[in-house]
């Protein structure tokens, strides 16, 4: 009985108010002084493409559907290739980077140009770029949090010497190689000073996150070799990123005096972050541990702090990524809180947003430019200098400091790992107009090859070298 009353009430409500709405709309039609907007748009679209095309094509060309489709394709491709490369003993970052190149003009654009332009029209790339930059900011924040600065304070002197050798030697080779490359590939808007210093930095980068994961996968974390390698990579990362920040400040400033002002501002900002801000964060951490603030409030503070730091360094004139990296470094090293923050950010950053960066890099990489003998010679020189500087330099210096040949070669192989960090640096140089398309593409391929070398080299060293 109760249900019957409810059904009767519902039916009466639908009939009465439905009739009322129909009457009001019918009466209002007498007020029309133009063709209804919906009908006008439908007629225009139908006259151009036909009814069926109008239903789907107009919607597919909107920014949001395009971006959503791109994200779906990118996540599927990077996850598939990342898993495949992990099965053959390579870091997943290699598979994800290869997925980006496959989806770019080097393969998809070459074999299926209509599909490529449908998925990645030029007008949609700015949206993809900005979303990938958010992913990079979150990733660099995680890198900063995972970088244990206590290693740097406690490190042995030999680790400092090895890490700085792995910067100075490839840096010198990169600058020397620029004497040849600049005359051929240097852009009209790029001076030799900027080109050479950026090539030196790009040769010097070690991918600390990839290296740490390789060491962890090989169960070397608690060994003397693993600790030494991680310490060298941490010192290398901090030093190289500081040098890159100073280089960007000098290039963007346009003059020595402006560069000096920016450098002073960067140093002041770093001091503020490392002293008063770190103390404030420790108080926030204590409040969280005492239950005075909840987890959601803590995450709101951390995200605000991260974005504010990235904004400050971008405004100063270096790059938002440095602000994110420094924000991660100054977060107090509390295992429980740190793990919860990293886990929460990783879900979005590493799975959804960071793959966008790999594909965005792939869209800018034209492997097909290596179509002449001179280009292959240039690429070979880049690869030789990269391996000789990082692998050779680190190995020889480690051996000179008394390490065994096995440990020295292993350290050299690990320090030669470039991975994602190299791609970040290369994209900064490309965005600033320092690197041409040819040099950018060759350097991306070099980063892939040197990172792919790491696991096979370590396997060979473990079997052959005593």
Short mmCIF file of C-alpha atoms in Angstrom, two decimals:
data_model
loop_
_atom_site.label_atom_id
_atom_site.label_comp_id
_atom_site.label_asym_id
_atom_site.label_seq_id
_atom_site.Cartn_x
_atom_site.Cartn_y
_atom_site.Cartn_z
CA UNK A 1 0.00 0.00 0.00
CA UNK A 2 2.79 2.36 0.91
CA UNK A 3 4.62 1.61 -2.34
CA UNK A 4 1.44 2.27 -4.37
CA UNK A 5 1.09 5.72 -2.76
CA UNK A 6 4.71 6.52 -3.53
CA UNK A 7 4.30 5.39 -7.15
CA UNK A 8 1.12 7.47 -7.53
CA UNK A 9 2.86 10.54 -6.09
CA UNK A 10 5.83 10.05 -8.42
CA UNK A 11 3.59 9.66 -11.51
CA UNK A 12 1.52 12.73 -10.57
CA UNK A 13 4.70 14.79 -10.03
CA UNK A 14 6.10 13.80 -13.45
CA UNK A 15 2.81 14.54 -15.24
CA UNK A 16 2.07 17.86 -13.57
CA UNK A 17 5.53 19.39 -13.77
CA UNK A 18 6.24 17.86 -17.19
CA UNK A 19 3.06 19.47 -18.53
CA UNK A 20 3.98 22.76 -16.87
CA UNK A 21 7.47 22.80 -18.43
CA UNK A 22 6.01 21.92 -21.87
CA UNK A 23 3.43 24.74 -21.60
CA UNK A 24 6.03 27.31 -20.56
CA UNK A 25 8.41 26.37 -23.39
CA UNK A 26 5.58 26.37 -25.95
CA UNK A 27 4.38 29.77 -24.76
CA UNK A 28 7.91 31.16 -24.80
CA UNK A 29 8.40 30.26 -28.48
CA UNK A 30 6.31 33.31 -29.37
CA UNK A 31 9.12 35.43 -27.96
CA UNK A 32 11.72 34.07 -30.44
CA UNK A 33 13.35 36.71 -32.63
CA UNK A 34 16.11 34.47 -34.06
CA UNK A 35 16.82 30.87 -34.93
CA UNK A 36 17.50 28.90 -31.72
CA UNK A 37 21.26 28.69 -31.06
CA UNK A 38 21.31 24.90 -30.83
CA UNK A 39 19.52 24.54 -34.16
CA UNK A 40 21.72 27.19 -35.79
CA UNK A 41 24.94 25.43 -34.80
CA UNK A 42 23.56 22.06 -35.83
CA UNK A 43 22.56 23.37 -39.27
CA UNK A 44 25.96 24.96 -39.86
CA UNK A 45 27.85 21.82 -38.85
CA UNK A 46 25.52 19.52 -40.81
CA UNK A 47 25.95 21.63 -43.96
CA UNK A 48 29.73 21.31 -43.68
CA UNK A 49 30.22 17.65 -42.77
CA UNK A 50 26.89 15.91 -42.63
CA UNK A 51 24.98 14.81 -39.57
CA UNK A 52 27.12 11.79 -38.61
CA UNK A 53 30.40 13.70 -38.90
CA UNK A 54 28.97 16.54 -36.85
CA UNK A 55 28.12 14.31 -33.91
CA UNK A 56 31.66 13.00 -33.40
CA UNK A 57 34.18 15.13 -35.25
CA UNK A 58 33.31 18.38 -33.52
CA UNK A 59 33.57 16.76 -30.10
CA UNK A 60 36.83 14.98 -30.93
CA UNK A 61 38.43 18.28 -31.89
CA UNK A 62 37.74 19.84 -28.51
CA UNK A 63 40.76 20.21 -26.21
CA UNK A 64 39.52 17.99 -23.38
CA UNK A 65 38.58 14.90 -25.47
CA UNK A 66 41.91 15.21 -27.30
CA UNK A 67 43.87 15.37 -24.06
CA UNK A 68 41.97 12.48 -22.49
CA UNK A 69 42.56 10.28 -25.54
CA UNK A 70 46.26 11.20 -25.52
CA UNK A 71 46.58 10.30 -21.84
CA UNK A 72 44.85 6.94 -22.40
CA UNK A 73 47.13 6.02 -25.31
CA UNK A 74 50.26 7.24 -23.52
CA UNK A 75 49.58 5.35 -20.28
CA UNK A 76 48.81 2.14 -22.18
CA UNK A 77 51.94 2.40 -24.36
CA UNK A 78 54.35 3.35 -21.55
CA UNK A 79 53.05 0.68 -19.20
CA UNK A 80 53.30 -1.99 -21.90
CA UNK A 81 56.82 -1.04 -23.03
CA UNK A 82 57.98 -0.45 -19.44
CA UNK A 83 56.87 -3.96 -18.46
CA UNK A 84 58.49 -5.54 -21.52
CA UNK A 85 61.84 -3.85 -20.87
CA UNK A 86 61.75 -4.87 -17.21
CA UNK A 87 61.36 -8.49 -18.30
CA UNK A 88 64.59 -8.27 -20.32
CA UNK A 89 66.50 -6.76 -17.41
CA UNK A 90 66.29 -3.08 -18.35
CA UNK A 91 64.91 -0.23 -16.21
CA UNK A 92 61.26 0.53 -16.99
CA UNK A 93 62.24 4.14 -17.76
CA UNK A 94 63.93 2.87 -20.94
CA UNK A 95 60.73 1.19 -22.13
CA UNK A 96 58.71 4.30 -21.31
CA UNK A 97 61.14 6.49 -23.26
CA UNK A 98 61.07 4.09 -26.21
CA UNK A 99 57.26 4.24 -26.09
CA UNK A 100 57.51 8.00 -26.42
CA UNK A 101 59.75 7.69 -29.48
CA UNK A 102 57.43 5.07 -31.03
CA UNK A 103 54.42 7.38 -30.62
CA UNK A 104 56.39 10.31 -32.04
CA UNK A 105 57.30 11.32 -35.61
CA UNK A 106 60.20 8.84 -35.67
CA UNK A 107 57.88 5.83 -36.06
CA UNK A 108 54.13 6.45 -35.78
CA UNK A 109 54.40 9.73 -37.69
CA UNK A 110 56.49 8.01 -40.35
CA UNK A 111 54.37 4.89 -40.83
CA UNK A 112 50.88 6.21 -40.03
CA UNK A 113 50.96 10.00 -40.44
CA UNK A 114 47.16 10.40 -40.39
CA UNK A 115 46.88 8.49 -37.09
CA UNK A 116 49.79 10.48 -35.66
CA UNK A 117 48.26 13.85 -36.57
CA UNK A 118 44.86 12.71 -35.27
CA UNK A 119 46.34 11.69 -31.88
CA UNK A 120 48.83 14.54 -31.53
CA UNK A 121 47.74 17.59 -33.54
CA UNK A 122 50.12 20.51 -33.20
CA UNK A 123 47.47 22.65 -31.49
CA UNK A 124 47.14 20.12 -28.66
CA UNK A 125 50.85 19.96 -27.75
CA UNK A 126 50.88 22.98 -25.38
CA UNK A 127 48.28 21.27 -23.16
CA UNK A 128 50.33 18.06 -23.16
CA UNK A 129 53.48 20.01 -22.35
CA UNK A 130 52.04 21.86 -19.36
CA UNK A 131 50.51 18.70 -17.92
CA UNK A 132 53.84 16.89 -18.33
CA UNK A 133 55.58 19.78 -16.54
CA UNK A 134 53.30 19.24 -13.54
CA UNK A 135 54.33 15.59 -13.59
CA UNK A 136 58.00 16.58 -13.67
CA UNK A 137 57.55 18.98 -10.76
CA UNK A 138 56.01 16.20 -8.67
CA UNK A 139 58.74 13.77 -9.75
CA UNK A 140 61.59 16.15 -8.85
CA UNK A 141 59.95 16.67 -5.46
CA UNK A 142 60.06 12.90 -4.94
CA UNK A 143 63.71 12.77 -6.09
CA UNK A 144 64.60 15.46 -3.57
CA UNK A 145 62.80 13.60 -0.78
CA UNK A 146 64.51 10.30 -1.63
CA UNK A 147 67.94 11.96 -1.74
CA UNK A 148 69.34 11.38 1.74
CA UNK A 149 71.57 14.41 2.37
CA UNK A 150 72.98 12.63 5.43
CA UNK A 151 74.98 10.56 2.93
CA UNK A 152 76.60 13.74 1.66
CA UNK A 153 77.55 14.89 5.15
CA UNK A 154 78.98 11.51 6.12
CA UNK A 155 80.47 10.47 2.80
CA UNK A 156 84.06 9.39 2.50
CA UNK A 157 86.40 11.71 0.64
CA UNK A 158 86.85 9.13 -2.12
CA UNK A 159 83.13 9.31 -2.96
CA UNK A 160 83.41 13.09 -3.35
CA UNK A 161 86.46 12.72 -5.60
CA UNK A 162 84.81 10.05 -7.78
CA UNK A 163 81.55 11.96 -8.14
CA UNK A 164 83.26 15.21 -9.08
CA UNK A 165 85.56 13.36 -11.48
CA UNK A 166 82.42 11.95 -13.13
CA UNK A 167 81.34 15.55 -13.69
CA UNK A 168 84.62 17.27 -14.59
CA UNK A 169 85.87 14.70 -17.10
CA UNK A 170 82.67 14.37 -19.21
CA UNK A 171 82.07 18.12 -18.82
CA UNK A 172 85.48 18.81 -20.34
CA UNK A 173 84.85 16.35 -23.16
CA UNK A 174 81.44 17.91 -23.83
CA UNK A 175 82.92 21.40 -24.04
CA UNK A 176 85.73 20.11 -26.28
CA UNK A 177 83.26 18.32 -28.57
CA UNK A 178 81.31 21.57 -28.87
CA UNK A 179 84.22 23.06 -30.82
CA UNK A 180 83.24 20.65 -33.61
CA UNK A 181 79.46 20.48 -33.12
CA UNK A 182 78.72 24.20 -32.70
CA UNK A 183 79.86 25.17 -36.18
CA UNK A 184 77.54 22.57 -37.73
CA UNK A 185 74.51 22.44 -35.42
CA UNK A 186 74.66 25.62 -33.35
CA UNK A 187 71.59 27.79 -33.93
CA UNK A 188 71.81 31.39 -35.03
CA UNK A 189 70.37 32.51 -31.70
CA UNK A 190 72.78 30.40 -29.60
CA UNK A 191 76.25 31.62 -28.67
CA UNK A 192 79.13 29.19 -28.24
CA UNK A 193 79.40 29.86 -24.49
CA UNK A 194 75.82 28.71 -23.82
CA UNK A 195 76.02 25.79 -26.25
CA UNK A 196 79.34 24.47 -24.92
CA UNK A 197 78.44 24.77 -21.23
CA UNK A 198 75.09 23.10 -21.79
CA UNK A 199 76.71 20.24 -23.71
CA UNK A 200 79.13 19.83 -20.80
CA UNK A 201 76.27 19.67 -18.29
CA UNK A 202 74.29 17.24 -20.45
CA UNK A 203 77.30 14.90 -20.61
CA UNK A 204 77.75 15.05 -16.82
CA UNK A 205 74.31 14.03 -15.55
CA UNK A 206 73.80 10.76 -13.66
CA UNK A 207 70.26 9.46 -13.08
CA UNK A 208 70.25 9.06 -9.31
CA UNK A 209 66.70 7.55 -9.14
CA UNK A 210 67.46 4.91 -11.81
CA UNK A 211 70.84 4.11 -10.28
CA UNK A 212 69.29 3.69 -6.82
CA UNK A 213 66.66 1.32 -8.19
CA UNK A 214 69.28 -0.76 -10.03
CA UNK A 215 71.27 -1.09 -6.82
CA UNK A 216 68.13 -2.03 -4.91
CA UNK A 217 67.09 -4.63 -7.51
CA UNK A 218 70.56 -6.21 -7.38
CA UNK A 219 70.46 -6.30 -3.55
CA UNK A 220 73.56 -4.10 -3.26
CA UNK A 221 71.99 -1.52 -0.96
CA UNK A 222 73.86 -2.62 2.19
CA UNK A 223 77.14 -3.50 0.47
CA UNK A 224 80.21 -1.29 0.40
CA UNK A 225 79.93 -0.96 -3.40
CA UNK A 226 76.25 -0.02 -3.23
CA UNK A 227 76.74 2.60 -0.50
CA UNK A 228 79.72 4.12 -2.34
CA UNK A 229 77.84 4.23 -5.67
CA UNK A 230 74.72 5.81 -4.15
CA UNK A 231 76.86 8.37 -2.31
CA UNK A 232 78.73 9.23 -5.53
CA UNK A 233 75.46 9.56 -7.46
CA UNK A 234 73.87 11.74 -4.76
CA UNK A 235 76.85 14.09 -4.75
CA UNK A 236 76.88 14.08 -8.56
CA UNK A 237 73.17 14.91 -8.71
CA UNK A 238 73.37 17.85 -6.30
CA UNK A 239 76.51 19.28 -7.91
CA UNK A 240 75.28 18.90 -11.51
CA UNK A 241 71.87 20.44 -10.75
CA UNK A 242 73.48 23.37 -8.96
CA UNK A 243 75.75 23.94 -11.97
CA UNK A 244 72.75 23.73 -14.29
CA UNK A 245 70.83 26.26 -12.18
CA UNK A 246 73.76 28.68 -12.36
CA UNK A 247 74.09 28.13 -16.10
CA UNK A 248 70.40 28.83 -16.72
CA UNK A 249 70.65 31.95 -14.56
CA UNK A 250 73.58 33.23 -16.64
CA UNK A 251 71.91 32.44 -19.98
CA UNK A 252 68.52 33.93 -19.08
CA UNK A 253 70.00 37.05 -17.52
CA UNK A 254 71.61 38.22 -20.75
CA UNK A 255 74.49 39.98 -19.01
CA UNK A 256 77.10 39.35 -16.37
CA UNK A 257 75.60 41.79 -13.86
CA UNK A 258 72.08 40.40 -14.24
CA UNK A 259 73.50 36.90 -13.93
CA UNK A 260 75.26 37.86 -10.71
CA UNK A 261 72.00 39.27 -9.31
CA UNK A 262 70.11 36.06 -10.17
CA UNK A 263 72.85 33.89 -8.65
CA UNK A 264 72.71 35.94 -5.44
CA UNK A 265 68.92 35.53 -5.35
CA UNK A 266 69.27 31.78 -5.86
CA UNK A 267 71.80 31.54 -3.02
CA UNK A 268 69.55 33.62 -0.75
CA UNK A 269 66.55 31.46 -1.63
CA UNK A 270 68.53 28.28 -0.93
CA UNK A 271 69.58 29.65 2.47
CA UNK A 272 65.98 30.54 3.36
CA UNK A 273 64.84 27.05 2.37
CA UNK A 274 67.62 25.20 4.18
CA UNK A 275 67.47 27.11 7.47
CA UNK A 276 64.20 28.86 8.51
CA UNK A 277 61.89 26.89 6.23
CA UNK A 278 63.43 23.56 7.30
CA UNK A 279 62.88 24.51 10.96
CA UNK A 280 59.26 25.40 10.21
CA UNK A 281 58.74 22.06 8.46
CA UNK A 282 60.17 20.22 11.46
CA UNK A 283 57.55 21.91 13.67
CA UNK A 284 54.82 20.90 11.23
CA UNK A 285 56.15 17.34 11.29
CA UNK A 286 56.08 17.34 15.11
CA UNK A 287 52.49 18.60 15.08
CA UNK A 288 51.52 15.81 12.71
CA UNK A 289 53.21 13.15 14.87
CA UNK A 290 51.42 14.51 17.96
CA UNK A 291 48.08 14.37 16.18
CA UNK A 292 47.54 18.14 16.19
CA UNK A 293 47.06 18.22 12.42
CA UNK A 294 45.51 15.53 10.27
CA UNK A 295 46.94 13.75 7.25
CA UNK A 296 44.85 15.73 4.73
CA UNK A 297 45.99 19.00 6.29
CA UNK A 298 49.60 17.81 6.11
CA UNK A 299 49.25 16.96 2.41
CA UNK A 300 47.66 20.35 1.72
CA UNK A 301 50.63 22.06 3.38
CA UNK A 302 53.13 19.92 1.45
CA UNK A 303 51.51 20.50 -1.93
CA UNK A 304 51.25 24.23 -1.30
CA UNK A 305 54.88 24.33 -0.19
CA UNK A 306 55.99 22.36 -3.26
CA UNK A 307 54.14 24.57 -5.75
CA UNK A 308 55.22 27.77 -4.00
CA UNK A 309 58.87 26.70 -4.11
CA UNK A 310 58.57 25.80 -7.82
CA UNK A 311 56.89 29.15 -8.50
CA UNK A 312 59.63 31.08 -6.68
CA UNK A 313 62.50 29.55 -8.66
CA UNK A 314 60.63 30.08 -11.93
CA UNK A 315 60.10 33.76 -11.05
CA UNK A 316 63.73 34.16 -9.96
CA UNK A 317 64.78 33.06 -13.44
CA UNK A 318 66.07 29.49 -13.26
CA UNK A 319 63.42 26.74 -13.52
CA UNK A 320 60.45 25.46 -11.54
CA UNK A 321 62.08 22.00 -11.35
CA UNK A 322 64.85 23.35 -9.13
CA UNK A 323 62.32 24.69 -6.68
CA UNK A 324 60.58 21.31 -6.58
CA UNK A 325 63.91 19.50 -6.10
CA UNK A 326 64.97 21.82 -3.27
CA UNK A 327 61.55 21.51 -1.64
CA UNK A 328 62.01 17.74 -1.55
CA UNK A 329 65.49 18.06 -0.04
CA UNK A 330 64.39 20.26 2.87
CA UNK A 331 61.49 18.00 3.87
CA UNK A 332 62.49 16.45 7.23
CA UNK A 333 63.70 12.87 6.85
CA UNK A 334 61.00 11.00 8.72
CA UNK A 335 60.52 7.53 7.26
CA UNK A 336 56.80 7.22 8.06
CA UNK A 337 55.74 10.69 6.94
CA UNK A 338 58.12 10.65 3.96
CA UNK A 339 56.83 7.28 2.75
CA UNK A 340 53.19 8.37 2.99
CA UNK A 341 53.84 11.57 1.04
CA UNK A 342 55.85 9.76 -1.65
CA UNK A 343 53.25 7.01 -1.98
CA UNK A 344 50.43 9.51 -2.35
CA UNK A 345 52.25 11.59 -4.98
CA UNK A 346 53.66 8.58 -6.85
CA UNK A 347 50.20 7.25 -7.63
CA UNK A 348 49.45 10.26 -9.81
CA UNK A 349 52.91 11.40 -10.88
CA UNK A 350 54.71 8.22 -11.88
CA UNK A 351 51.74 6.37 -13.37
CA UNK A 352 49.80 9.11 -15.18
CA UNK A 353 51.65 12.43 -15.47
CA UNK A 354 55.31 11.43 -15.89
CA UNK A 355 54.60 9.18 -18.93
CA UNK A 356 53.28 12.31 -20.64
CA UNK A 357 56.80 13.73 -20.41
CA UNK A 358 58.31 10.66 -22.10
CA UNK A 359 55.92 10.97 -25.02
CA UNK A 360 56.33 14.74 -25.20
CA UNK A 361 60.09 14.12 -25.44
CA UNK A 362 59.44 11.48 -28.11
CA UNK A 363 57.34 13.94 -30.09
CA UNK A 364 60.36 16.24 -30.22
CA UNK A 365 62.83 13.47 -31.09
CA UNK A 366 63.40 12.90 -34.80
CA UNK A 367 65.50 9.77 -35.07
CA UNK A 368 65.13 10.08 -38.83
CA UNK A 369 67.47 13.08 -38.84
CA UNK A 370 70.37 10.60 -38.67
CA UNK A 371 70.18 10.12 -42.42
CA UNK A 372 73.64 11.24 -43.50
CA UNK A 373 77.17 10.08 -42.82
CA UNK A 374 78.12 13.34 -41.10
CA UNK A 375 75.21 13.04 -38.66
CA UNK A 376 76.21 9.48 -37.79
CA UNK A 377 79.77 10.65 -37.23
CA UNK A 378 78.53 13.39 -34.89
CA UNK A 379 76.31 10.94 -33.00
CA UNK A 380 79.19 8.47 -32.68
CA UNK A 381 81.43 11.21 -31.26
CA UNK A 382 78.73 12.19 -28.76
CA UNK A 383 78.30 8.58 -27.64
CA UNK A 384 82.05 7.96 -27.37
CA UNK A 385 82.61 11.14 -25.33
CA UNK A 386 79.64 10.32 -23.07
CA UNK A 387 80.85 6.79 -22.30
CA UNK A 388 84.53 7.71 -22.08
CA UNK A 389 83.80 10.63 -19.76
CA UNK A 390 81.37 8.96 -17.37
CA UNK A 391 82.26 5.27 -17.49
CA UNK A 392 85.96 5.66 -18.24
CA UNK A 393 86.57 8.67 -16.01
CA UNK A 394 84.76 7.26 -12.97
CA UNK A 395 86.44 3.87 -13.38
CA UNK A 396 89.99 5.22 -13.62
CA UNK A 397 89.59 7.63 -10.70
CA UNK A 398 88.02 4.91 -8.52
CA UNK A 399 90.92 2.58 -9.36
CA UNK A 400 93.45 5.34 -8.60
CA UNK A 401 91.83 5.71 -5.16
CA UNK A 402 92.47 2.05 -4.36
CA UNK A 403 89.24 0.32 -5.41
CA UNK A 404 89.43 -3.12 -7.02
CA UNK A 405 88.95 -3.38 -10.77
CA UNK A 406 85.54 -5.03 -10.26
CA UNK A 407 84.29 -2.26 -7.97
CA UNK A 408 85.87 0.46 -10.12
CA UNK A 409 84.24 -0.82 -13.31
CA UNK A 410 80.91 -1.30 -11.50
CA UNK A 411 80.99 2.28 -10.22
CA UNK A 412 81.81 3.49 -13.74
CA UNK A 413 78.90 1.52 -15.22
CA UNK A 414 76.48 2.88 -12.62
CA UNK A 415 77.64 6.49 -12.97
CA UNK A 416 77.17 6.16 -16.76
CA UNK A 417 73.41 5.72 -16.17
CA UNK A 418 71.62 8.84 -17.42
CA UNK A 419 67.97 7.91 -17.78
CA UNK A 420 65.17 10.34 -17.04
CA UNK A 421 67.37 13.04 -15.49
CA UNK A 422 69.20 13.45 -18.79
CA UNK A 423 65.90 13.82 -20.66
CA UNK A 424 64.83 16.56 -18.25
CA UNK A 425 68.06 18.48 -18.83
CA UNK A 426 67.81 18.06 -22.61
CA UNK A 427 64.23 19.36 -22.68
CA UNK A 428 65.30 22.43 -20.70
CA UNK A 429 68.02 23.10 -23.27
CA UNK A 430 65.63 22.53 -26.16
CA UNK A 431 63.00 24.86 -24.66
CA UNK A 432 65.62 27.57 -24.21
CA UNK A 433 66.70 27.26 -27.84
CA UNK A 434 70.22 26.11 -26.96
CA UNK A 435 69.91 22.66 -28.55
CA UNK A 436 68.81 22.21 -32.15
CA UNK A 437 66.48 19.41 -33.18
CA UNK A 438 69.44 17.39 -34.49
CA UNK A 439 71.52 17.70 -31.31
CA UNK A 440 68.46 17.11 -29.12
CA UNK A 441 67.58 13.91 -30.99
CA UNK A 442 71.16 12.62 -30.89
CA UNK A 443 71.47 13.34 -27.16
CA UNK A 444 68.17 11.56 -26.42
CA UNK A 445 69.43 8.46 -28.26
CA UNK A 446 72.73 8.71 -26.36
CA UNK A 447 70.85 8.82 -23.05
CA UNK A 448 68.89 5.70 -24.04
CA UNK A 449 71.97 3.75 -25.10
CA UNK A 450 74.11 4.64 -22.08
CA UNK A 451 71.29 3.73 -19.68
CA UNK A 452 70.64 0.44 -21.49
CA UNK A 453 74.35 -0.37 -21.14
CA UNK A 454 74.23 -0.42 -17.35
CA UNK A 455 72.66 -3.81 -16.60
CA UNK A 456 74.57 -5.78 -19.28
CA UNK A 457 77.83 -4.14 -18.19
CA UNK A 458 77.23 -5.03 -14.53
CA UNK A 459 76.42 -8.63 -15.53
CA UNK A 460 79.61 -8.85 -17.62
CA UNK A 461 81.75 -7.31 -14.87
CA UNK A 462 80.32 -9.72 -12.30
CA UNK A 463 81.19 -12.73 -14.50
CA UNK A 464 84.51 -11.71 -16.01
CA UNK A 465 86.32 -9.35 -13.65
CA UNK A 466 87.90 -10.46 -10.38
#
